[in-house]
């Protein structure tokens, strides 16, 4: 039996998520109609909120530049978004441009918090790598009934099919058609993390004008077409992305796991950027932790040193799915509670 990798998506509180099948053999405009119908009211409110944010922060010329240089202009991408937009009905208070810009939410500078997501790769004694991640920032929007909703209220599992076969699954939000958290079956898993202190939207826009790419849809296409960890790692590390960020990957073979610190234009473009960190068979560390700061620099918050201290109290023989799950769920692993 081949080794396998598992990721878990953790939110608080932990709730059952809806799941949808995305058939890549359908015309692009039809692929997200079920999701759009299910979340229609939430989408309308989210986009009203997002449009208000755009109007408050962007000048018309800057918005035009983001649309021209920063978004994915491939026909498939644009057709999928158009299908979602048409599926919402008529007389909408926002344009298709609003959906386009929502798909580069990260590249435009979100989140702006002092803490964001974190990821953990842990290898057991046989080399099986377990991938855990959490999502630690907000996108609050007020529904017509005055209730306040956030990411957990619109988070769902998407199973992507092609040729009658499930290719990969992603943890998705409505409207966002790229991937930030995904796993190709019998292949590799992926997580994107914020690189705090470096994700300057103005510099990102200049990077886009120079040919830098947004990550979400590009990585989704890799999920569709790239079957193994090593090839995915090589392709991602060789891609020119428009924003600095972290990518965490795990694979199906023993000790396949890596953390990429991505600079604008190319990986490890800056001399102070950490090199790719990865497992190396039975030698070296048994876990790789990535919060929102560079691993070779002084931590920006308590999470990295405190988690490393707690993990150091354990050994590789302790690694299991439950072990990684407890990293986020249980109070003894809840570092924010410990810090308070």
mmCIF file of C-alpha atoms in Angstrom:
data_model
loop_
_atom_site.group_PDB
_atom_site.id
_atom_site.type_symbol
_atom_site.label_atom_id
_atom_site.label_comp_id
_atom_site.label_asym_id
_atom_site.label_seq_id
_atom_site.Cartn_x
_atom_site.Cartn_y
_atom_site.Cartn_z
ATOM 1 C CA UNK A 1 0.000 0.000 0.000
ATOM 2 C CA UNK A 2 1.381 3.381 -0.948
ATOM 3 C CA UNK A 3 2.016 6.063 1.628
ATOM 4 C CA UNK A 4 -0.477 8.859 1.646
ATOM 5 C CA UNK A 5 -0.818 12.419 2.823
ATOM 6 C CA UNK A 6 -3.768 13.952 4.580
ATOM 7 C CA UNK A 7 -4.624 17.536 5.223
ATOM 8 C CA UNK A 8 -7.278 18.789 7.598
ATOM 9 C CA UNK A 9 -9.041 22.133 7.459
ATOM 10 C CA UNK A 10 -9.750 23.537 10.893
ATOM 11 C CA UNK A 11 -12.084 26.320 11.896
ATOM 12 C CA UNK A 12 -13.610 27.297 15.216
ATOM 13 C CA UNK A 13 -16.200 26.145 15.874
ATOM 14 C CA UNK A 14 -15.751 22.939 13.901
ATOM 15 C CA UNK A 15 -18.909 22.245 11.890
ATOM 16 C CA UNK A 16 -19.924 19.908 9.100
ATOM 17 C CA UNK A 17 -19.388 21.524 5.711
ATOM 18 C CA UNK A 18 -21.537 21.204 2.597
ATOM 19 C CA UNK A 19 -19.861 19.495 -0.331
ATOM 20 C CA UNK A 20 -20.313 19.944 -4.061
ATOM 21 C CA UNK A 21 -19.086 18.198 -7.189
ATOM 22 C CA UNK A 22 -17.381 20.410 -9.778
ATOM 23 C CA UNK A 23 -17.470 18.663 -13.156
ATOM 24 C CA UNK A 24 -14.570 19.947 -15.248
ATOM 25 C CA UNK A 25 -16.027 18.242 -18.328
ATOM 26 C CA UNK A 26 -18.962 20.663 -18.281
ATOM 27 C CA UNK A 27 -18.741 24.002 -20.092
ATOM 28 C CA UNK A 28 -17.071 26.461 -17.683
ATOM 29 C CA UNK A 29 -20.208 28.569 -17.257
ATOM 30 C CA UNK A 30 -22.099 25.587 -15.837
ATOM 31 C CA UNK A 31 -19.560 24.283 -13.316
ATOM 32 C CA UNK A 32 -20.426 26.443 -10.304
ATOM 33 C CA UNK A 33 -24.188 26.845 -10.746
ATOM 34 C CA UNK A 34 -25.109 24.534 -7.862
ATOM 35 C CA UNK A 35 -22.757 26.370 -5.502
ATOM 36 C CA UNK A 36 -24.067 29.728 -6.713
ATOM 37 C CA UNK A 37 -27.677 28.720 -6.113
ATOM 38 C CA UNK A 38 -26.906 27.350 -2.633
ATOM 39 C CA UNK A 39 -25.019 30.451 -1.463
ATOM 40 C CA UNK A 40 -26.812 33.087 -3.536
ATOM 41 C CA UNK A 41 -27.884 35.344 -0.671
ATOM 42 C CA UNK A 42 -24.488 35.118 1.012
ATOM 43 C CA UNK A 43 -22.740 35.895 -2.285
ATOM 44 C CA UNK A 44 -24.881 38.982 -2.875
ATOM 45 C CA UNK A 45 -24.094 40.299 0.589
ATOM 46 C CA UNK A 46 -20.405 39.407 0.378
ATOM 47 C CA UNK A 47 -20.035 41.178 -2.944
ATOM 48 C CA UNK A 48 -21.839 44.272 -1.684
ATOM 49 C CA UNK A 49 -19.376 44.317 1.222
ATOM 50 C CA UNK A 50 -16.406 43.747 -1.079
ATOM 51 C CA UNK A 51 -17.567 46.398 -3.556
ATOM 52 C CA UNK A 52 -17.829 48.940 -0.732
ATOM 53 C CA UNK A 53 -14.274 48.084 0.327
ATOM 54 C CA UNK A 54 -13.023 48.505 -3.238
ATOM 55 C CA UNK A 55 -14.719 51.877 -3.637
ATOM 56 C CA UNK A 56 -13.225 53.069 -0.356
ATOM 57 C CA UNK A 57 -9.661 52.009 -1.147
ATOM 58 C CA UNK A 58 -9.134 52.071 -4.924
ATOM 59 C CA UNK A 59 -8.974 54.925 -7.386
ATOM 60 C CA UNK A 60 -10.569 54.145 -10.769
ATOM 61 C CA UNK A 61 -7.196 53.993 -12.530
ATOM 62 C CA UNK A 62 -5.806 51.635 -9.898
ATOM 63 C CA UNK A 63 -8.846 49.375 -10.160
ATOM 64 C CA UNK A 64 -8.428 49.287 -13.929
ATOM 65 C CA UNK A 65 -4.770 48.316 -13.532
ATOM 66 C CA UNK A 66 -5.641 45.458 -11.186
ATOM 67 C CA UNK A 67 -8.208 44.160 -13.650
ATOM 68 C CA UNK A 68 -5.833 44.480 -16.589
ATOM 69 C CA UNK A 69 -2.656 43.124 -15.033
ATOM 70 C CA UNK A 70 -3.535 41.328 -11.796
ATOM 71 C CA UNK A 71 -6.354 38.965 -12.728
ATOM 72 C CA UNK A 72 -6.277 35.761 -14.724
ATOM 73 C CA UNK A 73 -7.422 36.560 -18.246
ATOM 74 C CA UNK A 74 -7.650 32.994 -19.533
ATOM 75 C CA UNK A 75 -10.885 32.111 -21.311
ATOM 76 C CA UNK A 76 -11.708 29.244 -18.932
ATOM 77 C CA UNK A 77 -11.297 31.420 -15.843
ATOM 78 C CA UNK A 78 -13.379 34.264 -17.240
ATOM 79 C CA UNK A 79 -16.099 31.882 -18.434
ATOM 80 C CA UNK A 80 -16.395 30.278 -14.987
ATOM 81 C CA UNK A 81 -16.787 33.684 -13.343
ATOM 82 C CA UNK A 82 -19.300 34.777 -15.966
ATOM 83 C CA UNK A 83 -21.351 31.654 -15.253
ATOM 84 C CA UNK A 84 -21.410 32.523 -11.552
ATOM 85 C CA UNK A 85 -22.346 36.127 -12.273
ATOM 86 C CA UNK A 86 -25.181 35.136 -14.599
ATOM 87 C CA UNK A 87 -26.357 32.539 -12.078
ATOM 88 C CA UNK A 88 -26.921 35.270 -9.487
ATOM 89 C CA UNK A 89 -29.720 36.795 -11.543
ATOM 90 C CA UNK A 90 -30.310 40.274 -12.923
ATOM 91 C CA UNK A 91 -30.208 43.835 -11.572
ATOM 92 C CA UNK A 92 -27.154 43.162 -9.437
ATOM 93 C CA UNK A 93 -25.585 46.004 -7.471
ATOM 94 C CA UNK A 94 -22.066 45.023 -8.539
ATOM 95 C CA UNK A 95 -20.345 44.105 -11.779
ATOM 96 C CA UNK A 96 -18.394 41.096 -12.976
ATOM 97 C CA UNK A 97 -15.264 43.095 -12.153
ATOM 98 C CA UNK A 98 -16.122 42.749 -8.460
ATOM 99 C CA UNK A 99 -15.973 38.947 -8.736
ATOM 100 C CA UNK A 100 -12.725 39.165 -10.664
ATOM 101 C CA UNK A 101 -11.071 41.253 -7.970
ATOM 102 C CA UNK A 102 -12.402 39.008 -5.208
ATOM 103 C CA UNK A 103 -10.328 36.209 -6.697
ATOM 104 C CA UNK A 104 -7.150 38.199 -6.036
ATOM 105 C CA UNK A 105 -8.152 39.073 -2.486
ATOM 106 C CA UNK A 106 -4.727 38.068 -1.153
ATOM 107 C CA UNK A 107 -2.720 39.834 -3.830
ATOM 108 C CA UNK A 108 -4.646 43.042 -3.117
ATOM 109 C CA UNK A 109 -3.423 42.986 0.474
ATOM 110 C CA UNK A 110 -5.812 40.806 2.497
ATOM 111 C CA UNK A 111 -5.593 39.856 5.303
ATOM 112 C CA UNK A 112 -4.236 42.873 7.176
ATOM 113 C CA UNK A 113 -4.259 41.275 10.626
ATOM 114 C CA UNK A 114 -1.210 40.726 12.809
ATOM 115 C CA UNK A 115 -1.859 36.972 12.618
ATOM 116 C CA UNK A 116 -3.281 34.860 9.822
ATOM 117 C CA UNK A 117 -3.190 31.189 8.814
ATOM 118 C CA UNK A 118 -0.698 28.567 9.919
ATOM 119 C CA UNK A 119 0.275 25.131 8.676
ATOM 120 C CA UNK A 120 1.982 22.057 10.078
ATOM 121 C CA UNK A 121 3.588 19.091 8.332
ATOM 122 C CA UNK A 122 4.388 16.138 10.588
ATOM 123 C CA UNK A 123 6.084 12.898 9.505
ATOM 124 C CA UNK A 124 5.533 9.691 11.466
ATOM 125 C CA UNK A 125 8.221 7.046 11.964
ATOM 126 C CA UNK A 126 7.352 5.443 8.622
ATOM 127 C CA UNK A 127 7.584 8.741 6.765
ATOM 128 C CA UNK A 128 3.851 9.281 6.264
ATOM 129 C CA UNK A 129 3.355 13.041 6.175
ATOM 130 C CA UNK A 130 0.206 14.517 7.680
ATOM 131 C CA UNK A 131 -0.698 18.062 6.660
ATOM 132 C CA UNK A 132 -2.738 20.243 9.001
ATOM 133 C CA UNK A 133 -3.779 23.852 8.510
ATOM 134 C CA UNK A 134 -6.091 26.470 9.971
ATOM 135 C CA UNK A 135 -7.721 29.624 8.679
ATOM 136 C CA UNK A 136 -7.291 32.458 11.131
ATOM 137 C CA UNK A 137 -8.721 35.605 9.624
ATOM 138 C CA UNK A 138 -12.106 37.129 8.989
ATOM 139 C CA UNK A 139 -14.311 38.455 6.224
ATOM 140 C CA UNK A 140 -17.365 39.748 8.056
ATOM 141 C CA UNK A 141 -20.561 40.619 6.204
ATOM 142 C CA UNK A 142 -24.043 41.535 7.459
ATOM 143 C CA UNK A 143 -26.982 39.620 6.044
ATOM 144 C CA UNK A 144 -30.383 41.260 5.370
ATOM 145 C CA UNK A 145 -31.697 39.838 8.662
ATOM 146 C CA UNK A 146 -28.845 41.647 10.496
ATOM 147 C CA UNK A 147 -26.919 38.462 11.315
ATOM 148 C CA UNK A 148 -23.153 38.687 10.908
ATOM 149 C CA UNK A 149 -21.512 35.935 8.898
ATOM 150 C CA UNK A 150 -17.890 35.034 8.248
ATOM 151 C CA UNK A 151 -15.737 32.540 6.310
ATOM 152 C CA UNK A 152 -16.939 29.454 8.249
ATOM 153 C CA UNK A 153 -20.506 30.198 7.153
ATOM 154 C CA UNK A 154 -19.559 29.944 3.470
ATOM 155 C CA UNK A 155 -16.854 27.275 3.573
ATOM 156 C CA UNK A 156 -17.495 24.063 1.657
ATOM 157 C CA UNK A 157 -15.758 21.014 0.206
ATOM 158 C CA UNK A 158 -15.486 20.879 -3.587
ATOM 159 C CA UNK A 159 -14.687 17.628 -5.399
ATOM 160 C CA UNK A 160 -13.301 18.267 -8.870
ATOM 161 C CA UNK A 161 -14.107 15.587 -11.463
ATOM 162 C CA UNK A 162 -12.711 14.959 -14.937
ATOM 163 C CA UNK A 163 -13.295 12.004 -17.251
ATOM 164 C CA UNK A 164 -15.610 10.416 -14.687
ATOM 165 C CA UNK A 165 -12.900 10.416 -12.006
ATOM 166 C CA UNK A 166 -12.390 12.521 -8.904
ATOM 167 C CA UNK A 167 -9.111 14.368 -9.421
ATOM 168 C CA UNK A 168 -8.794 16.511 -6.306
ATOM 169 C CA UNK A 169 -10.732 18.211 -3.568
ATOM 170 C CA UNK A 170 -10.515 21.754 -2.321
ATOM 171 C CA UNK A 171 -11.782 23.733 0.621
ATOM 172 C CA UNK A 172 -13.591 26.583 -1.085
ATOM 173 C CA UNK A 173 -15.557 29.770 -0.670
ATOM 174 C CA UNK A 174 -18.283 30.761 -3.136
ATOM 175 C CA UNK A 175 -17.010 32.946 -6.006
ATOM 176 C CA UNK A 176 -13.375 31.985 -5.353
ATOM 177 C CA UNK A 177 -12.557 29.555 -8.171
ATOM 178 C CA UNK A 178 -8.865 29.078 -7.445
ATOM 179 C CA UNK A 179 -7.556 27.040 -4.514
ATOM 180 C CA UNK A 180 -5.991 28.050 -1.217
ATOM 181 C CA UNK A 181 -6.348 24.605 0.398
ATOM 182 C CA UNK A 182 -6.508 21.448 -1.711
ATOM 183 C CA UNK A 183 -5.455 17.810 -2.070
ATOM 184 C CA UNK A 184 -4.990 15.762 -5.224
ATOM 185 C CA UNK A 185 -5.983 12.180 -4.496
ATOM 186 C CA UNK A 186 -2.951 9.877 -4.198
ATOM 187 C CA UNK A 187 -0.800 12.859 -5.120
ATOM 188 C CA UNK A 188 -0.133 15.981 -3.085
ATOM 189 C CA UNK A 189 -1.707 18.593 -0.851
ATOM 190 C CA UNK A 190 -1.402 22.363 -0.972
ATOM 191 C CA UNK A 191 -1.830 25.293 1.389
ATOM 192 C CA UNK A 192 -1.223 29.004 0.888
ATOM 193 C CA UNK A 193 -0.264 31.224 3.810
ATOM 194 C CA UNK A 194 0.074 34.957 4.305
ATOM 195 C CA UNK A 195 3.586 36.410 4.500
ATOM 196 C CA UNK A 196 2.990 39.283 6.899
ATOM 197 C CA UNK A 197 4.960 42.494 6.591
ATOM 198 C CA UNK A 198 5.724 41.887 2.914
ATOM 199 C CA UNK A 199 2.356 41.657 1.156
ATOM 200 C CA UNK A 200 2.253 45.261 -0.063
ATOM 201 C CA UNK A 201 -0.547 45.660 -2.639
ATOM 202 C CA UNK A 202 1.186 48.520 -4.469
ATOM 203 C CA UNK A 203 4.345 46.474 -4.930
ATOM 204 C CA UNK A 204 2.195 43.514 -5.909
ATOM 205 C CA UNK A 205 0.522 45.577 -8.616
ATOM 206 C CA UNK A 206 3.897 46.613 -9.996
ATOM 207 C CA UNK A 207 4.874 42.947 -9.953
ATOM 208 C CA UNK A 208 1.718 42.112 -11.907
ATOM 209 C CA UNK A 209 2.631 44.702 -14.519
ATOM 210 C CA UNK A 210 5.968 42.903 -14.845
ATOM 211 C CA UNK A 211 4.339 39.535 -15.464
ATOM 212 C CA UNK A 212 3.781 38.178 -11.947
ATOM 213 C CA UNK A 213 0.786 35.834 -11.614
ATOM 214 C CA UNK A 214 -1.918 35.448 -8.943
ATOM 215 C CA UNK A 215 -1.616 32.052 -7.316
ATOM 216 C CA UNK A 216 -5.171 30.708 -6.942
ATOM 217 C CA UNK A 217 -6.320 29.608 -10.392
ATOM 218 C CA UNK A 218 -2.778 28.777 -11.484
ATOM 219 C CA UNK A 219 -2.378 26.310 -8.608
ATOM 220 C CA UNK A 220 -5.832 24.903 -9.341
ATOM 221 C CA UNK A 221 -4.682 24.064 -12.869
ATOM 222 C CA UNK A 222 -1.621 22.344 -11.381
ATOM 223 C CA UNK A 223 -3.946 20.333 -9.137
ATOM 224 C CA UNK A 224 -5.867 19.254 -12.234
ATOM 225 C CA UNK A 225 -2.818 18.251 -14.279
ATOM 226 C CA UNK A 226 0.111 17.427 -11.981
ATOM 227 C CA UNK A 227 -0.103 13.996 -10.339
ATOM 228 C CA UNK A 228 2.861 13.988 -7.959
ATOM 229 C CA UNK A 229 4.499 16.040 -5.222
ATOM 230 C CA UNK A 230 7.975 16.474 -6.719
ATOM 231 C CA UNK A 231 6.683 17.790 -10.035
ATOM 232 C CA UNK A 232 4.236 20.116 -8.284
ATOM 233 C CA UNK A 233 6.970 21.427 -5.989
ATOM 234 C CA UNK A 234 9.290 22.062 -8.924
ATOM 235 C CA UNK A 235 6.620 23.818 -11.002
ATOM 236 C CA UNK A 236 5.412 26.031 -8.161
ATOM 237 C CA UNK A 237 8.926 27.008 -7.138
ATOM 238 C CA UNK A 238 9.721 27.962 -10.747
ATOM 239 C CA UNK A 239 6.631 30.145 -11.243
ATOM 240 C CA UNK A 240 6.653 33.940 -11.145
ATOM 241 C CA UNK A 241 3.985 34.947 -8.621
ATOM 242 C CA UNK A 242 3.025 38.563 -8.115
ATOM 243 C CA UNK A 243 2.874 38.480 -4.292
ATOM 244 C CA UNK A 244 5.150 37.195 -1.514
ATOM 245 C CA UNK A 245 3.596 34.275 0.371
ATOM 246 C CA UNK A 246 4.173 30.786 1.731
ATOM 247 C CA UNK A 247 3.205 27.536 0.046
ATOM 248 C CA UNK A 248 3.067 24.327 2.108
ATOM 249 C CA UNK A 249 2.935 21.001 0.266
ATOM 250 C CA UNK A 250 2.812 17.346 1.287
ATOM 251 C CA UNK A 251 3.013 14.252 -0.898
ATOM 252 C CA UNK A 252 1.852 10.650 -0.994
ATOM 253 C CA UNK A 253 5.327 9.117 -0.719
ATOM 254 C CA UNK A 254 7.370 8.844 2.500
ATOM 255 C CA UNK A 255 8.849 12.102 3.792
ATOM 256 C CA UNK A 256 7.364 14.220 1.010
ATOM 257 C CA UNK A 257 6.766 17.625 2.531
ATOM 258 C CA UNK A 258 8.045 21.133 1.881
ATOM 259 C CA UNK A 259 7.558 24.800 2.741
ATOM 260 C CA UNK A 260 8.250 27.391 0.035
ATOM 261 C CA UNK A 261 8.900 31.014 0.959
ATOM 262 C CA UNK A 262 7.896 32.812 -2.221
ATOM 263 C CA UNK A 263 9.156 36.259 -3.176
ATOM 264 C CA UNK A 264 7.703 38.450 -5.893
ATOM 265 C CA UNK A 265 8.629 37.290 -9.384
ATOM 266 C CA UNK A 266 10.580 34.219 -8.262
ATOM 267 C CA UNK A 267 11.081 31.947 -5.295
ATOM 268 C CA UNK A 268 13.826 32.965 -2.868
ATOM 269 C CA UNK A 269 14.594 36.041 -4.962
ATOM 270 C CA UNK A 270 15.795 37.969 -1.902
ATOM 271 C CA UNK A 271 18.992 36.962 -0.135
ATOM 272 C CA UNK A 272 17.331 36.890 3.301
ATOM 273 C CA UNK A 273 14.439 34.670 2.185
ATOM 274 C CA UNK A 274 14.536 31.151 3.670
ATOM 275 C CA UNK A 275 15.404 28.350 1.257
ATOM 276 C CA UNK A 276 12.842 25.646 0.574
ATOM 277 C CA UNK A 277 12.476 23.631 3.771
ATOM 278 C CA UNK A 278 11.670 19.955 3.374
ATOM 279 C CA UNK A 279 11.937 16.554 5.010
ATOM 280 C CA UNK A 280 14.912 14.348 4.156
ATOM 281 C CA UNK A 281 14.103 10.695 4.808
ATOM 282 C CA UNK A 282 14.638 9.751 8.445
ATOM 283 C CA UNK A 283 17.259 12.427 9.096
ATOM 284 C CA UNK A 284 16.482 15.948 10.202
ATOM 285 C CA UNK A 285 13.307 17.382 11.761
ATOM 286 C CA UNK A 286 10.070 15.399 11.879
ATOM 287 C CA UNK A 287 7.857 18.491 11.628
ATOM 288 C CA UNK A 288 7.774 21.669 9.551
ATOM 289 C CA UNK A 289 5.798 24.593 10.960
ATOM 290 C CA UNK A 290 4.874 27.730 9.045
ATOM 291 C CA UNK A 291 2.985 30.649 10.523
ATOM 292 C CA UNK A 292 3.184 34.082 8.882
ATOM 293 C CA UNK A 293 6.821 35.056 9.242
ATOM 294 C CA UNK A 294 10.099 33.804 7.808
ATOM 295 C CA UNK A 295 11.474 30.800 9.666
ATOM 296 C CA UNK A 296 15.030 32.192 9.630
ATOM 297 C CA UNK A 297 14.070 35.471 11.308
ATOM 298 C CA UNK A 298 12.843 36.612 14.715
ATOM 299 C CA UNK A 299 9.162 35.622 15.068
ATOM 300 C CA UNK A 300 6.530 38.327 14.702
ATOM 301 C CA UNK A 301 4.269 36.723 17.318
ATOM 302 C CA UNK A 302 4.181 33.948 19.906
ATOM 303 C CA UNK A 303 2.801 31.134 17.741
ATOM 304 C CA UNK A 304 5.981 29.789 16.151
ATOM 305 C CA UNK A 305 8.159 29.593 19.299
ATOM 306 C CA UNK A 306 5.324 28.326 21.482
ATOM 307 C CA UNK A 307 4.263 25.652 19.012
ATOM 308 C CA UNK A 308 7.860 24.562 18.511
ATOM 309 C CA UNK A 309 8.275 24.295 22.284
ATOM 310 C CA UNK A 310 5.158 22.153 22.626
ATOM 311 C CA UNK A 311 6.104 19.927 19.689
ATOM 312 C CA UNK A 312 9.567 19.458 21.176
ATOM 313 C CA UNK A 313 7.887 17.783 24.155
ATOM 314 C CA UNK A 314 6.734 15.049 21.787
ATOM 315 C CA UNK A 315 8.488 12.653 19.471
ATOM 316 C CA UNK A 316 8.005 11.301 16.002
ATOM 317 C CA UNK A 317 6.371 8.208 17.453
ATOM 318 C CA UNK A 318 3.462 10.418 18.580
ATOM 319 C CA UNK A 319 2.550 11.587 15.079
ATOM 320 C CA UNK A 320 -0.907 10.575 13.870
ATOM 321 C CA UNK A 321 -3.949 12.179 12.313
ATOM 322 C CA UNK A 322 -5.342 12.828 15.783
ATOM 323 C CA UNK A 323 -2.024 14.330 16.879
ATOM 324 C CA UNK A 324 -2.144 16.912 14.091
ATOM 325 C CA UNK A 325 -5.850 17.522 14.633
ATOM 326 C CA UNK A 326 -5.223 18.193 18.314
ATOM 327 C CA UNK A 327 -2.582 20.732 17.342
ATOM 328 C CA UNK A 328 -5.417 23.119 16.573
ATOM 329 C CA UNK A 329 -8.533 21.759 18.231
ATOM 330 C CA UNK A 330 -7.598 20.891 21.795
ATOM 331 C CA UNK A 331 -7.048 23.528 24.448
ATOM 332 C CA UNK A 332 -3.534 22.330 25.243
ATOM 333 C CA UNK A 333 -2.604 23.119 21.615
ATOM 334 C CA UNK A 334 -4.645 26.307 21.420
ATOM 335 C CA UNK A 335 -1.759 28.718 21.633
ATOM 336 C CA UNK A 336 -3.923 31.796 21.833
ATOM 337 C CA UNK A 337 -5.559 30.406 24.973
ATOM 338 C CA UNK A 338 -2.148 29.527 26.393
ATOM 339 C CA UNK A 339 -0.862 32.994 25.614
ATOM 340 C CA UNK A 340 -3.807 34.650 27.364
#
